[in-house]
Coordinates of C-alpha atoms in Angstrom, one line a residue:
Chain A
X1 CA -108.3 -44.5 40.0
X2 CA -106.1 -41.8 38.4
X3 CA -102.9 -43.1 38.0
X4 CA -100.7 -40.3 36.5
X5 CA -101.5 -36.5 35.6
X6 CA -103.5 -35.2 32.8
X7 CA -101.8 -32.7 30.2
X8 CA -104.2 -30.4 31.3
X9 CA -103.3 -30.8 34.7
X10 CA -99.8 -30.5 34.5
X11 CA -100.5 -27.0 32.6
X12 CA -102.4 -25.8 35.4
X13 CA -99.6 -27.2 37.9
X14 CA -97.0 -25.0 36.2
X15 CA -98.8 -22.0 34.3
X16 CA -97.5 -19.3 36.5
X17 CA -100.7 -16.7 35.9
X18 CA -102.9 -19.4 37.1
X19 CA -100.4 -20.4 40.2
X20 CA -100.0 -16.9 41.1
X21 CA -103.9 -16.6 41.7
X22 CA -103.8 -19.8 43.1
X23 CA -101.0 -19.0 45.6
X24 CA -103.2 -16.1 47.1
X25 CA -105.8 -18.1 47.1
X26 CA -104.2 -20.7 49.1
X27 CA -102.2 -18.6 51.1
X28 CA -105.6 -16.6 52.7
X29 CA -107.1 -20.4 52.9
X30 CA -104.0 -21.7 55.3
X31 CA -104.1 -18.2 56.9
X32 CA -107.7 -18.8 57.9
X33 CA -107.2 -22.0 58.7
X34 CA -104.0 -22.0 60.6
X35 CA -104.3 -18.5 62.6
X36 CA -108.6 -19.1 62.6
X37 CA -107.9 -20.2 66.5
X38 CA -107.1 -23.9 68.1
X39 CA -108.4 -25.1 71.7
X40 CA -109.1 -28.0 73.5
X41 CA -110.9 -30.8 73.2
X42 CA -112.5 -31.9 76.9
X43 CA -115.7 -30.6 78.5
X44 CA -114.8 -29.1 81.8
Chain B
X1 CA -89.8 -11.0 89.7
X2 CA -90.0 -15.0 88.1
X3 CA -87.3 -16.8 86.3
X4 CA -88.6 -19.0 83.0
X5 CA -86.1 -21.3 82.0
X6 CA -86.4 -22.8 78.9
X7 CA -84.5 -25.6 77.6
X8 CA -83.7 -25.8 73.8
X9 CA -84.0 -23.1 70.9
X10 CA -85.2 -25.3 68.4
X11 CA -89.0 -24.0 66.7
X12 CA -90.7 -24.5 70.1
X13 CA -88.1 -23.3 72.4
X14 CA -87.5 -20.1 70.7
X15 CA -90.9 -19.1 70.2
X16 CA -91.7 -19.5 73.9
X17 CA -89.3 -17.6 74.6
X18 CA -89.6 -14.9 72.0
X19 CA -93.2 -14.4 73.1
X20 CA -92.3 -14.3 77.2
X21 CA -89.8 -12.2 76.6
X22 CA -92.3 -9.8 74.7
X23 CA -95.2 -10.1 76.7
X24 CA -93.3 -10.1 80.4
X25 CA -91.8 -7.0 82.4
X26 CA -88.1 -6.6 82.3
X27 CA -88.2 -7.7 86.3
X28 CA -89.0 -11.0 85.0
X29 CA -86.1 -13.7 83.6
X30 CA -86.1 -15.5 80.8
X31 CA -82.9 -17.9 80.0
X32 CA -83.2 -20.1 77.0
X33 CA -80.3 -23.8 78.2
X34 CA -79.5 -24.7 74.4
X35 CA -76.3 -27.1 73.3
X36 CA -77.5 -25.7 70.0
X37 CA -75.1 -22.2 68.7
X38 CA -77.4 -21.6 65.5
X39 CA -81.1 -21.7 65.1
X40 CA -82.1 -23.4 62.4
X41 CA -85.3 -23.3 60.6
X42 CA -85.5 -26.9 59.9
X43 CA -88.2 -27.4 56.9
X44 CA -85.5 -25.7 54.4
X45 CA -82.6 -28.4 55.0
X46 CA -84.2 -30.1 52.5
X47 CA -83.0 -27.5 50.0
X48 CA -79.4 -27.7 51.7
X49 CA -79.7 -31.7 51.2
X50 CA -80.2 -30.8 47.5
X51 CA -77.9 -27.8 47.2
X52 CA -79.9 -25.5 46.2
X53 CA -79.6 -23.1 49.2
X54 CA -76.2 -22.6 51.7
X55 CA -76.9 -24.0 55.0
X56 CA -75.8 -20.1 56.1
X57 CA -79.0 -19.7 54.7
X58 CA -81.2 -21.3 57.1
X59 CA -79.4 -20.6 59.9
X60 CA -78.3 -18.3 62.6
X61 CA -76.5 -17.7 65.9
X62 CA -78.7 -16.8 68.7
X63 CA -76.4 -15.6 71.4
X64 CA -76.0 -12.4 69.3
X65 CA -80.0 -11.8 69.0
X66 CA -80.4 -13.1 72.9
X67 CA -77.9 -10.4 73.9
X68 CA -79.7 -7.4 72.2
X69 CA -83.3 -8.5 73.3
X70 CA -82.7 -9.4 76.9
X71 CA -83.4 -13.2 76.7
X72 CA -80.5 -15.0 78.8
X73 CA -78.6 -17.7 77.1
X74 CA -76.4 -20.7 78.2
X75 CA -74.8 -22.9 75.3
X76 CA -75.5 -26.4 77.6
X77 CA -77.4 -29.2 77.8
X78 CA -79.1 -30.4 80.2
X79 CA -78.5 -33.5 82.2
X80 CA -80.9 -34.2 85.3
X81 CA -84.2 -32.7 86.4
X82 CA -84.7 -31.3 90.4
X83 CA -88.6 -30.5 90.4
X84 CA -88.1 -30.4 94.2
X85 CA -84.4 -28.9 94.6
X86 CA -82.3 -30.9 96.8
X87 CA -80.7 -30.7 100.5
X88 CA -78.3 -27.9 99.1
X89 CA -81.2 -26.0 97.3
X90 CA -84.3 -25.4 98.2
X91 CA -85.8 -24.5 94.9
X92 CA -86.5 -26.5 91.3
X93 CA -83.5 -26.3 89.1
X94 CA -82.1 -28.2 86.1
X95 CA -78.7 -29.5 86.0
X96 CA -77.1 -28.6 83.0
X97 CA -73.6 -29.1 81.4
X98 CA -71.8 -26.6 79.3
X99 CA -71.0 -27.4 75.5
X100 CA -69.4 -23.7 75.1
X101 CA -65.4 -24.1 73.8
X102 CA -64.4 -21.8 77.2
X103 CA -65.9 -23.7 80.0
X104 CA -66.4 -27.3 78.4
X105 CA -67.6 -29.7 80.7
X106 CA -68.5 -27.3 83.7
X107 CA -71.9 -28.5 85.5
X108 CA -74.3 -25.8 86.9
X109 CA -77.6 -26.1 88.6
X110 CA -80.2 -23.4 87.1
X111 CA -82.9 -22.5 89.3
X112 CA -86.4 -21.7 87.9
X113 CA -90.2 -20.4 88.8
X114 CA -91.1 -22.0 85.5
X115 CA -89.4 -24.7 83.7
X116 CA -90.2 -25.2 79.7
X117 CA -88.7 -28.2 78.6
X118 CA -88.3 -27.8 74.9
X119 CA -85.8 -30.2 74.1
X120 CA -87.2 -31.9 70.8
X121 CA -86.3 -35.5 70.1
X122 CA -82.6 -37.4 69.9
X123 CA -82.0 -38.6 66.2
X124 CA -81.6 -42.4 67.3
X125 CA -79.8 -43.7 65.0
X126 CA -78.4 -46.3 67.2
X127 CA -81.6 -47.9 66.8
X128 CA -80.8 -49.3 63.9
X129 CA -78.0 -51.0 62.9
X130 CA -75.6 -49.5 60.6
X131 CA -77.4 -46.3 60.2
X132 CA -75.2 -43.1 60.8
X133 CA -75.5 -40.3 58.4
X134 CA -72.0 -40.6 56.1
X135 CA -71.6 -44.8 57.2
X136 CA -72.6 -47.1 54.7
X137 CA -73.8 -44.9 52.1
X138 CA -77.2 -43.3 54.0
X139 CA -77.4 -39.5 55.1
X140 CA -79.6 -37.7 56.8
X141 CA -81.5 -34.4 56.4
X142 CA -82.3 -33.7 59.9
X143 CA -79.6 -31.2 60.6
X144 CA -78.0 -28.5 58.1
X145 CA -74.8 -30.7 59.2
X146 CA -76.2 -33.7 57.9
X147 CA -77.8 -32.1 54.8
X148 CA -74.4 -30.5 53.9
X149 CA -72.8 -34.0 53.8
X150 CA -75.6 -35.8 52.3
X151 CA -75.6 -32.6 49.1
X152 CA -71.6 -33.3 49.1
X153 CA -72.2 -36.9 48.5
X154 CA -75.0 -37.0 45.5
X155 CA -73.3 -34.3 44.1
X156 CA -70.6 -37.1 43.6
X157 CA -72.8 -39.4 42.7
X158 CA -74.2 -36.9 40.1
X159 CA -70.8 -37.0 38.6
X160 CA -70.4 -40.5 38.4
X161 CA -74.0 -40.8 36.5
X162 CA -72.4 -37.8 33.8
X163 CA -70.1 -40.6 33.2
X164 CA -72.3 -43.1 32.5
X165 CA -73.2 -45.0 35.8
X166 CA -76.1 -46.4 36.9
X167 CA -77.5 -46.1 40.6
X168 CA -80.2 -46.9 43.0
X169 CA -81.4 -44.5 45.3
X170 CA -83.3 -45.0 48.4
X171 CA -85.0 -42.7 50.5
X172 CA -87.5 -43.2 53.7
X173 CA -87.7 -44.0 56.8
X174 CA -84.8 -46.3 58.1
X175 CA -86.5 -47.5 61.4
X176 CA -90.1 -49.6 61.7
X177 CA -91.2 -46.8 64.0
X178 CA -89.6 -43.7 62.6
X179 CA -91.6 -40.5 61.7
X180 CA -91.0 -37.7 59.8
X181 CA -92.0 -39.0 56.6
X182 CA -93.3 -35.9 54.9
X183 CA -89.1 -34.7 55.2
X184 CA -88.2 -37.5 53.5
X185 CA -91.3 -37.5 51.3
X186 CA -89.8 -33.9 50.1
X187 CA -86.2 -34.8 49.8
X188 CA -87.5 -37.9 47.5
X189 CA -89.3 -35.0 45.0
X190 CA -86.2 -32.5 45.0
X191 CA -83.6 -35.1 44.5
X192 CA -85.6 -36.7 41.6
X193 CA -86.2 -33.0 40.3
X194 CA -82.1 -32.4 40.6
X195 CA -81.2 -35.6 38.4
X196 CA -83.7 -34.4 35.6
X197 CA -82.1 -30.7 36.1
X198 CA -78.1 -32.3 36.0
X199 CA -80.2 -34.7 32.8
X200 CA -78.9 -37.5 34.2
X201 CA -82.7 -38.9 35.6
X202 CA -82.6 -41.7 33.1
X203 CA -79.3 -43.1 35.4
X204 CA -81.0 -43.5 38.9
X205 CA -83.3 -45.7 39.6
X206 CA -85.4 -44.2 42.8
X207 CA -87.4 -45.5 45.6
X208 CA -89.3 -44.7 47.8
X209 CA -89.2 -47.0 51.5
X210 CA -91.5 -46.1 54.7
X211 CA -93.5 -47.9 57.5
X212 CA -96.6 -46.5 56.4
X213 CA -99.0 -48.6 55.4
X214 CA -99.6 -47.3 52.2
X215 CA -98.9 -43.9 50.6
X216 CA -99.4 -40.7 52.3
X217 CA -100.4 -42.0 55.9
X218 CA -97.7 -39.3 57.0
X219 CA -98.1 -40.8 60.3
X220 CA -101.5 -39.3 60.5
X221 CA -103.3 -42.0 59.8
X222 CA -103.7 -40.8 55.8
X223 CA -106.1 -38.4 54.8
X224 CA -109.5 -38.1 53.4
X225 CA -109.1 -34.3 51.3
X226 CA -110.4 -31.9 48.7
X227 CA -108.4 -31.9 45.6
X228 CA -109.0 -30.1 42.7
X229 CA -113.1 -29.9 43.6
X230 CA -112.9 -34.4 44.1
X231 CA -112.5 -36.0 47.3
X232 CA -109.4 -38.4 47.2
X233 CA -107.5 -40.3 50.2
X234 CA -104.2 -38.9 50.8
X235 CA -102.7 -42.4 49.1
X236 CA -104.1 -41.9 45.7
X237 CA -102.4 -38.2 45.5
X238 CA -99.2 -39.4 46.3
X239 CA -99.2 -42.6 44.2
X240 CA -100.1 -40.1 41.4
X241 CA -96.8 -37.7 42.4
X242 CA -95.0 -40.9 42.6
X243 CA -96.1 -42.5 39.2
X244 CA -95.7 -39.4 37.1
X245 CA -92.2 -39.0 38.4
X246 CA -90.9 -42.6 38.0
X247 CA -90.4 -43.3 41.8
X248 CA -90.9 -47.0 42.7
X249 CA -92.2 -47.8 46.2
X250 CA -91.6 -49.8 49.0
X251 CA -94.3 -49.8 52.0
X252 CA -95.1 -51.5 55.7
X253 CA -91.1 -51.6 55.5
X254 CA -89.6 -52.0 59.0
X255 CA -85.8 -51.2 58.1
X256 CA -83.9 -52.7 60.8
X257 CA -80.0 -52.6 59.3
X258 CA -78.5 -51.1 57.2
X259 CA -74.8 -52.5 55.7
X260 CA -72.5 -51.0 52.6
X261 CA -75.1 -50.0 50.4
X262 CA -77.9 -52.9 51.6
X263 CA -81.1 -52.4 53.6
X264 CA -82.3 -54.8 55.6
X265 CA -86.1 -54.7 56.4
X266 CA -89.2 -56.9 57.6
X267 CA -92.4 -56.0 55.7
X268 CA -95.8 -56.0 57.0
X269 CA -96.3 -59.8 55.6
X270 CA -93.5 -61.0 57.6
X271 CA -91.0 -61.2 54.8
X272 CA -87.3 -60.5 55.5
X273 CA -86.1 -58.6 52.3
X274 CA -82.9 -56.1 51.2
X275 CA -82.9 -53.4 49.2
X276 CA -79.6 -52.4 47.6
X277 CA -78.5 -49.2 46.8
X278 CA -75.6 -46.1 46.0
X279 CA -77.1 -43.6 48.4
X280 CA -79.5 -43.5 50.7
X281 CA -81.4 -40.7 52.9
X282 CA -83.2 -42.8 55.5
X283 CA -85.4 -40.8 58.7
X284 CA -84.4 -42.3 62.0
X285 CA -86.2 -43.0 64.8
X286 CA -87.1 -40.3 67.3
X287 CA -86.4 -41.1 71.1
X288 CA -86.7 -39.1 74.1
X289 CA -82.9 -37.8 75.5
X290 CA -83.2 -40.0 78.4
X291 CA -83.4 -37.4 81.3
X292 CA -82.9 -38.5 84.3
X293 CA -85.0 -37.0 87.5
X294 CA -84.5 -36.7 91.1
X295 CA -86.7 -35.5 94.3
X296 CA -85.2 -33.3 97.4
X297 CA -83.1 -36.0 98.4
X298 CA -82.0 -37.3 95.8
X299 CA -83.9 -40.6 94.9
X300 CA -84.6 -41.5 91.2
X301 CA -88.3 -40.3 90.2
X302 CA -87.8 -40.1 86.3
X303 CA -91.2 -41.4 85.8
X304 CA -93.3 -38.8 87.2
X305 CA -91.9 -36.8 84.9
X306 CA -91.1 -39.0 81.4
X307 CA -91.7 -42.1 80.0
X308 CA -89.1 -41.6 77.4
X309 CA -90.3 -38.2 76.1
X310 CA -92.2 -35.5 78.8
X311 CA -95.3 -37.1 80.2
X312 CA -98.0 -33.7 80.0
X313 CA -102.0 -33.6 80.5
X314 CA -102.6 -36.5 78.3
X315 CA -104.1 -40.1 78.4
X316 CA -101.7 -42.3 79.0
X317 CA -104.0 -45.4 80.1
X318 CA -103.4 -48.3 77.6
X319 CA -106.1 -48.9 75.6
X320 CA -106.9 -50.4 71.7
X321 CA -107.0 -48.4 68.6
X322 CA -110.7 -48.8 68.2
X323 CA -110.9 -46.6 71.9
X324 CA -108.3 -44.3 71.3
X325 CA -110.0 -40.6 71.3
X326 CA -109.2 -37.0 70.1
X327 CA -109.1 -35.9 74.4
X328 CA -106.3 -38.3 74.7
X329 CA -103.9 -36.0 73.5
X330 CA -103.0 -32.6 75.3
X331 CA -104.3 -29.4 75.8
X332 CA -102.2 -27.3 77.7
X333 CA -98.5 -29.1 78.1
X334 CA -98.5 -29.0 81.8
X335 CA -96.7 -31.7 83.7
X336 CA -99.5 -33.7 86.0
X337 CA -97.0 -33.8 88.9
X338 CA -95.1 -30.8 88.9
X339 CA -97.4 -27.4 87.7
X340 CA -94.6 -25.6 86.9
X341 CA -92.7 -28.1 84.4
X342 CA -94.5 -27.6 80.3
X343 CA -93.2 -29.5 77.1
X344 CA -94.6 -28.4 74.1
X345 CA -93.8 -29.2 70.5
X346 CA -92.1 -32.4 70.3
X347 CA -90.7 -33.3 73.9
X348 CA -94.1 -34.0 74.7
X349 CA -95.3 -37.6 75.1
X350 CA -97.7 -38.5 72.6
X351 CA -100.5 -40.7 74.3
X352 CA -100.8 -43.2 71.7
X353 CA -99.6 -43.2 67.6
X354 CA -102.1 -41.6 65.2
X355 CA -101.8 -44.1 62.8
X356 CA -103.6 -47.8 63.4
X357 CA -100.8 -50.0 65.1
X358 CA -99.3 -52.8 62.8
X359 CA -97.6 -55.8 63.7
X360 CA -95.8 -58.3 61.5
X361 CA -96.2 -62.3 62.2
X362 CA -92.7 -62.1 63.7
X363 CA -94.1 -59.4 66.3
X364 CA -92.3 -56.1 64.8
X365 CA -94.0 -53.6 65.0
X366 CA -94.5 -51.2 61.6
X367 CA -95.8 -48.1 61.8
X368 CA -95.4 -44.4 61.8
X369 CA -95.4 -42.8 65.4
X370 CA -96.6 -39.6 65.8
X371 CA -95.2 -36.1 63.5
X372 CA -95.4 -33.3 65.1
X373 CA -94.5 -30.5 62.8
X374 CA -93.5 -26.8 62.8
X375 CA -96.5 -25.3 62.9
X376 CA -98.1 -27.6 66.0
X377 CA -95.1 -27.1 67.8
X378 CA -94.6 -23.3 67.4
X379 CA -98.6 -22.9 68.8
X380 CA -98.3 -25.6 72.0
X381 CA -95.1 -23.2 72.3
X382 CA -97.1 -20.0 72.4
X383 CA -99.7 -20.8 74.5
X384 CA -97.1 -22.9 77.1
X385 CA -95.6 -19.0 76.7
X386 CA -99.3 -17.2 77.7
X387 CA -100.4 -19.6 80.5
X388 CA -97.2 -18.7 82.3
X389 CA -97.3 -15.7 81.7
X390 CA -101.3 -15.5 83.3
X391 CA -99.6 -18.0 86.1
X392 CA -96.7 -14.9 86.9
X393 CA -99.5 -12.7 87.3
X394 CA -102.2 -14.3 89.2
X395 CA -100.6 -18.2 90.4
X396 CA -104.0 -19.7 91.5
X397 CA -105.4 -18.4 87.8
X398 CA -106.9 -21.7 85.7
X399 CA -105.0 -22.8 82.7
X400 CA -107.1 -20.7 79.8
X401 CA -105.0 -21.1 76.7
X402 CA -105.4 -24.8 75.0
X403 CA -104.6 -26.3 72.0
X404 CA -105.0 -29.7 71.2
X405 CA -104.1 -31.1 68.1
X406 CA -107.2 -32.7 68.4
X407 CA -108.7 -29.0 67.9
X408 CA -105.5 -27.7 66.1
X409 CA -105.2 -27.2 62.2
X410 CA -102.0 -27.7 60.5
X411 CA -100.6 -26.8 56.7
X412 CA -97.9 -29.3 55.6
X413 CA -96.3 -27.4 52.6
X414 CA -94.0 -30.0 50.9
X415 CA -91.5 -28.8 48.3
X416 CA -91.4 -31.1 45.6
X417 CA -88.9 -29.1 43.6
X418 CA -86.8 -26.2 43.9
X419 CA -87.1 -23.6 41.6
X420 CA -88.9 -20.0 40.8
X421 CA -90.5 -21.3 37.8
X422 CA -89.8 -25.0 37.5
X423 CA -90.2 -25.6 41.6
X424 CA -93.3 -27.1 42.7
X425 CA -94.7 -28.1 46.0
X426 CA -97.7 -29.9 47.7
X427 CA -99.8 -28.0 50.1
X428 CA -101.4 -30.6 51.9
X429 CA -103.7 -28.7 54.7
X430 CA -105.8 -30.8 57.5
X431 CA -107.7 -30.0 60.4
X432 CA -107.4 -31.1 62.7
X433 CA -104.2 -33.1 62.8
X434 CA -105.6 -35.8 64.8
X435 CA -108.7 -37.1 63.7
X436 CA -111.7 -36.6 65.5
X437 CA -114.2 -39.2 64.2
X438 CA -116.8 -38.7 66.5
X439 CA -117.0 -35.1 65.1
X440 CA -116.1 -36.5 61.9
X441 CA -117.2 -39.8 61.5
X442 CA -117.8 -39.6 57.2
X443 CA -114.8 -38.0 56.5
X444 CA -112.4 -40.2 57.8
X445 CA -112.0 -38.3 61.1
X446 CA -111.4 -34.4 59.5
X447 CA -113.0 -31.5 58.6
X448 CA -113.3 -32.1 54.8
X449 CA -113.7 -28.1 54.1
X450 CA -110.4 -27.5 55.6
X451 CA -108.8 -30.5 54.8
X452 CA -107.4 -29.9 51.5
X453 CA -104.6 -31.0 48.7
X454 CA -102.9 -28.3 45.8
X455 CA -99.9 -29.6 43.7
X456 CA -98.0 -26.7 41.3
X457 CA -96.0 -24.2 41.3
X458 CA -97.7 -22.1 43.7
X459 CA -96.8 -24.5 46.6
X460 CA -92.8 -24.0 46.0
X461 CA -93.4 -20.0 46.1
X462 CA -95.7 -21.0 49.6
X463 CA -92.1 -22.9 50.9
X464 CA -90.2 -19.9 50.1
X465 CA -92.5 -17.5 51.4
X466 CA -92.5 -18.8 54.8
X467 CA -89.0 -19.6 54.6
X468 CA -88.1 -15.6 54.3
X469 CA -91.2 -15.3 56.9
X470 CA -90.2 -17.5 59.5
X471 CA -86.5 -16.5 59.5
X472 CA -88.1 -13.1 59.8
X473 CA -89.7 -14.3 62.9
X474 CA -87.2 -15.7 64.8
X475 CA -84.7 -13.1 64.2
X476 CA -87.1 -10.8 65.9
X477 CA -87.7 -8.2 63.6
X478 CA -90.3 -5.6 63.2
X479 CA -93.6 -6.3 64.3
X480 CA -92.5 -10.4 64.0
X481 CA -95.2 -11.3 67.0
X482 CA -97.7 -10.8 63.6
X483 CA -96.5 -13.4 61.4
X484 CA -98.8 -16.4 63.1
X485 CA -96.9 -19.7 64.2

């Protein structure tokens, strides 16, 4: 197992180009998630 | 015309009656029964604990906003439950007990139609020895109170580490039961990202403590997720966080006293053990408020309505782990003896933990009970808010608006640093929050597509952004009913 972060990693972590596409990115996929509808779980 | 009482304006509280206020005719009343002046929007007192953002920042009064949208507001709490009225009255009402400076003390019995009981959990500190936020060196987070004093505190500590001291810090959970790891899990990552920003990291030595079983259980049993186009468990992600920054761990730690500066805890093997330290920031346990209830004439009959928190449309009936299932827990909030009485968001009582059960050889039992976060708690408040609004307009209508979080997705978005450019944060998304594993059954129970990890930068900016949006949302502005719970 991976125990600690690779260099390249930590770039990607902290380049803020690549974090701002990934904060759209992430932000549409929680949307979608989140607002994508809840329910229940029991046939009636 | 219908009166709604709700009690509390915490996240659940508010938005039920943010939405009933929107959605019913001005013949209809709402009244929110809070002790609480200020809303707070909880998830950013880590930043307070870390003093990074004013505690005027997350905050605000709500009489003001009440006032100008109609919703009626009492600054009480309340003390018994009347499902059935009593000889005097022959309608449901609370008893509640004003906190406000002018009329301290003064009991009142508030009718309702429909009751929302949105009262959260008590902070039980008492549960464990020794632990009060400001005594024996521990703080809490849980308030904007508490964070206030626990930023005043490691500030001085920062000091003393400028001048060459070295100190142990401890943060967790400070009960064998408590929950709310992933605040604590946050604070941990801030306060470790404050000592490297003051350059005085290389002072503190930091640790981590919790009930969980291992890493990342987050009382949700752990997680099976998508990272970075791998599947992982939740446990190696946060070992990883944990070994890159430094941060020792302690886990299956039942902390059941605390004394100047020394933990006391049981671990999972049985072993009695202490943990010493300068400052602490331990979680508590949760408990219900221990509401009392009554019938028309006046005989105790608390437990048709709690057991400790709000008993709702759950499965209560004691059973192992191995038969627990996803329709155990809740769909639609609703009391099973009294149709009118809901608790959504955390008053509700949770049919069982999420996590497997653990018990030491000495018979404590370690393990996380259930989280139930902002998110979870904001949607059981909406659709609490649309059933009674369909049961105003039509009573014999069928419950139609569900939400289990069985069949519920949730985004946990911890901040693991503050900071436009140097902040970080770890977006840990699942669905649904309780496993399902006969829907599941490979991937430990969730929906590995929407179950997903992201560490960076972009997480922080996430924290903020719903910060500014939720605060948005609860102060009612423009078009506010669009920003999703």
């Amino acid at each position: 197992m991976q125990t600690k972060f690779s260099r390249t990693q930590k770039f990607f972590m902290m380049n803020p180009f690549i974090q701002f596409v990934r904060f759209i990115i992430l932000s549409i996929k929680i949307l979608i998630i989140v607002a994508g509808g809840h329910g229940g779980t029991r046939r009636v | 015309m219908s009166k709604v009482v709700v009690l509390g304006a915490g996240i659940s509280g508010h938005v039920a009656a943010s939405h009933l206020r929107r959605k019913l005719g001005k013949n209809h009343e709402v009244l929110v029964v809070s002790p609480n002046s200020n809303y707070q929007w909880v998830p950013s007192n880590i930043w307070v604990g870390i003093g990074r953002m004013k505690s005027s920042s997350v905050l605000f009064p709500l009489k003001p906003l009440y006032q100008r949208k109609n919703i009626g507001y009492l600054q009480s709490k309340v003390i018994q439950f009347h499902p059935e009225g009593d000889l005097e009255i022959n309608k449901p009402f609370v008893l509640v007990e004003s906190v406000e400076e002018s009329s301290k003390g003064k009991l009142e019995k508030i009718t309702y139609d429909y009751l929302i009981n949105a009262t959260g959990p008590k902070l039980n500190f008492e549960a464990t020895e020794g632990l009060y936020p400001g005594k024996n060196k521990t703080f809490s987070v849980c308030t904007y109170n508490h964070a206030d004093h626990a930023w005043e505190n490691l500030l001085k500590l920062i000091g003393e580490m400028k001048n060459g001291k070295n100190v142990s810090i401890l943060i967790g959970t400070g009960h064998s039961k408590a929950t709310c790891q992933g605040a604590a899990f946050e604070y941990i990552l801030n306060v470790e990202q404050e000592l490297r920003r003051h350059k005085v990291r290389d002072k503190a030595t930091i640790t981590w403590i919790s009930n969980e079983n291992e890493l990342g259980d987050f009382g949700m049993d752990g997680m099976l997720l998508s990272y970075g186009g791998k599947q992982i468990r939740s446990s190696e992600m946060v070992e990883m966080v944990f070994s890159e920054r430094s941060i020792k761990w302690i886990v299956g730690a039942g902390v059941y006293k605390i004394e100047d500066g020394v933990a006391y805890y049981e671990n999972l093997a049985g072993e009695y053990k202490t943990e010493f330290f300068d400052f602490a920031m331990l979680i508590p346990s949760f408990s219900g408020h221990g509401f009392k209830a009554y019938n028309k004439l006046n005989i105790e009959i608390t437990e048709q309505l709690f057991n400790g928190f709000m008993l709702v449309d759950a499965d209560y009936t004691s059973k192992p782990y191995e038969q627990w299932k996803v329709t155990d827990w809740p769909e639609t909030y609703q009391n099973p003896n009294f149709s009118n009485i809901f608790a959504p968001g955390i008053a509700f009582a949770p049919p069982h933990s999420i996590s497997k059960p653990r018990i030491s050889p000495n018979g404590r039992e370690i393990f996380p009970t259930p989280p139930r976060t902002g998110m979870p708690s904001g949607i059981s408040a909406k659709l609490v808010a649309d059933n009674i609004i369909d049961l105003i307009n039509d009573p014999k209508t069928t419950l139609k608006h569900k939400g289990s979080l069985g069949n519920m997705g949730a985004a946990c978005i911890a901040s693991a640093g503050y900071g436009l450019m140097e902040g970080s944060g770890i977006s840990i998304t699942t669905f649904p929050i309780v496993p399902d594993f006969e829907k599941y059954p490979t991937t430990h129970g969730r929906s590995i597509k929407k179950t997903f990890g992201e560490i960076g930068l972009a997480g922080h900016w996430l924290k903020l952004a719903l910060h500014h949006a939720f605060l948005y949302k609860a102060k009612m502005r423009p078009f506010w009913w669009l920003i999703p719970e």
